[in-house]
Amino acid sequence: MDVKRVKDYLYWLYYQYQLVTCSYVLEPWEQSMFHTITVTVLAMVVYTAYVFVPIHVRLALQFFSQIFGSQAQSAV
């Protein structure tokens, strides 16, 4: 894979990000604050999904398995 093409593609993605968020019209200090807040919120969303989604999926599977009749085996 060509390094220049990857670099150009990353620049293009960053340009698209700036166009979508309209952050290209901000001053440099405003851009850094905006990017910091955006990255922080994104990191919190990813962490929350990593922690809580598996728990909810497991609970949903248990709930639907009880509804449709495949009861869990008792460990007696």
mmCIF file of C-alpha atoms in Angstrom:
data_model
loop_
_atom_site.group_PDB
_atom_site.id
_atom_site.type_symbol
_atom_site.label_atom_id
_atom_site.label_comp_id
_atom_site.label_asym_id
_atom_site.label_seq_id
_atom_site.Cartn_x
_atom_site.Cartn_y
_atom_site.Cartn_z
ATOM 1 C CA MET A 1 0.000 0.000 0.000
ATOM 2 C CA ASP A 2 1.322 3.383 -0.958
ATOM 3 C CA VAL A 3 2.107 5.651 2.016
ATOM 4 C CA LYS A 4 1.290 8.790 0.042
ATOM 5 C CA ARG A 5 -2.181 7.489 -0.820
ATOM 6 C CA VAL A 6 -2.881 6.646 2.819
ATOM 7 C CA LYS A 7 -1.663 10.088 3.883
ATOM 8 C CA ASP A 8 -3.845 11.768 1.250
ATOM 9 C CA TYR A 9 -6.828 9.688 2.317
ATOM 10 C CA LEU A 10 -6.349 10.670 5.972
ATOM 11 C CA TYR A 11 -6.096 14.338 4.974
ATOM 12 C CA TRP A 12 -9.288 13.930 2.948
ATOM 13 C CA LEU A 13 -11.083 12.352 5.931
ATOM 14 C CA TYR A 14 -9.949 15.195 8.185
ATOM 15 C CA TYR A 15 -11.134 17.721 5.587
ATOM 16 C CA GLN A 16 -14.532 15.997 5.443
ATOM 17 C CA TYR A 17 -14.701 16.091 9.253
ATOM 18 C CA GLN A 18 -14.002 19.819 9.222
ATOM 19 C CA LEU A 19 -16.658 20.405 6.575
ATOM 20 C CA VAL A 20 -19.309 18.385 8.383
ATOM 21 C CA THR A 21 -18.669 19.983 11.769
ATOM 22 C CA CYS A 22 -17.996 23.460 10.311
ATOM 23 C CA SER A 23 -14.893 23.645 12.487
ATOM 24 C CA TYR A 24 -12.837 25.193 9.679
ATOM 25 C CA VAL A 25 -14.442 28.579 10.463
ATOM 26 C CA LEU A 26 -13.262 28.531 14.083
ATOM 27 C CA GLU A 27 -10.123 30.176 15.353
ATOM 28 C CA PRO A 28 -7.227 27.853 16.242
ATOM 29 C CA TRP A 29 -7.874 27.945 19.993
ATOM 30 C CA GLU A 30 -11.575 27.298 19.371
ATOM 31 C CA GLN A 31 -10.714 24.389 17.100
ATOM 32 C CA SER A 32 -8.519 22.806 19.750
ATOM 33 C CA MET A 33 -11.266 23.169 22.371
ATOM 34 C CA PHE A 34 -13.868 21.767 19.969
ATOM 35 C CA HIS A 35 -11.671 18.793 19.042
ATOM 36 C CA THR A 36 -10.845 18.132 22.702
ATOM 37 C CA ILE A 37 -14.518 18.089 23.660
ATOM 38 C CA THR A 38 -15.412 15.937 20.646
ATOM 39 C CA VAL A 39 -12.692 13.375 21.395
ATOM 40 C CA THR A 40 -13.652 13.311 25.085
ATOM 41 C CA VAL A 41 -17.327 12.702 24.334
ATOM 42 C CA LEU A 42 -16.465 10.038 21.757
ATOM 43 C CA ALA A 43 -14.158 8.294 24.242
ATOM 44 C CA MET A 44 -16.890 8.310 26.901
ATOM 45 C CA VAL A 45 -19.404 6.838 24.453
ATOM 46 C CA VAL A 46 -16.994 4.079 23.415
ATOM 47 C CA TYR A 47 -16.144 3.263 27.040
ATOM 48 C CA THR A 48 -19.813 3.187 28.048
ATOM 49 C CA ALA A 49 -20.655 0.928 25.130
ATOM 50 C CA TYR A 50 -17.727 -1.357 26.006
ATOM 51 C CA VAL A 51 -18.856 -1.660 29.627
ATOM 52 C CA PHE A 52 -22.654 -1.724 29.411
ATOM 53 C CA VAL A 53 -23.624 -3.199 26.029
ATOM 54 C CA PRO A 54 -22.419 -6.750 26.846
ATOM 55 C CA ILE A 55 -24.377 -6.689 30.114
ATOM 56 C CA HIS A 56 -27.567 -5.590 28.333
ATOM 57 C CA VAL A 57 -27.099 -8.160 25.557
ATOM 58 C CA ARG A 58 -26.670 -10.939 28.137
ATOM 59 C CA LEU A 59 -29.781 -9.800 30.032
ATOM 60 C CA ALA A 60 -31.786 -9.565 26.806
ATOM 61 C CA LEU A 61 -30.720 -13.075 25.805
ATOM 62 C CA GLN A 62 -31.733 -14.409 29.214
ATOM 63 C CA PHE A 63 -35.080 -12.629 28.984
ATOM 64 C CA PHE A 64 -35.894 -13.917 25.503
ATOM 65 C CA SER A 65 -34.700 -17.422 26.306
ATOM 66 C CA GLN A 66 -37.174 -17.502 29.205
ATOM 67 C CA ILE A 67 -39.982 -16.203 26.992
ATOM 68 C CA PHE A 68 -39.408 -18.753 24.222
ATOM 69 C CA GLY A 69 -39.143 -21.679 26.593
ATOM 70 C CA SER A 70 -35.508 -22.723 26.601
ATOM 71 C CA GLN A 71 -35.046 -22.601 30.354
ATOM 72 C CA ALA A 72 -31.524 -22.610 31.742
ATOM 73 C CA GLN A 73 -30.432 -25.897 33.329
ATOM 74 C CA SER A 74 -30.313 -25.808 37.126
ATOM 75 C CA ALA A 75 -26.983 -26.648 38.706
ATOM 76 C CA VAL A 76 -28.396 -29.017 41.369
#
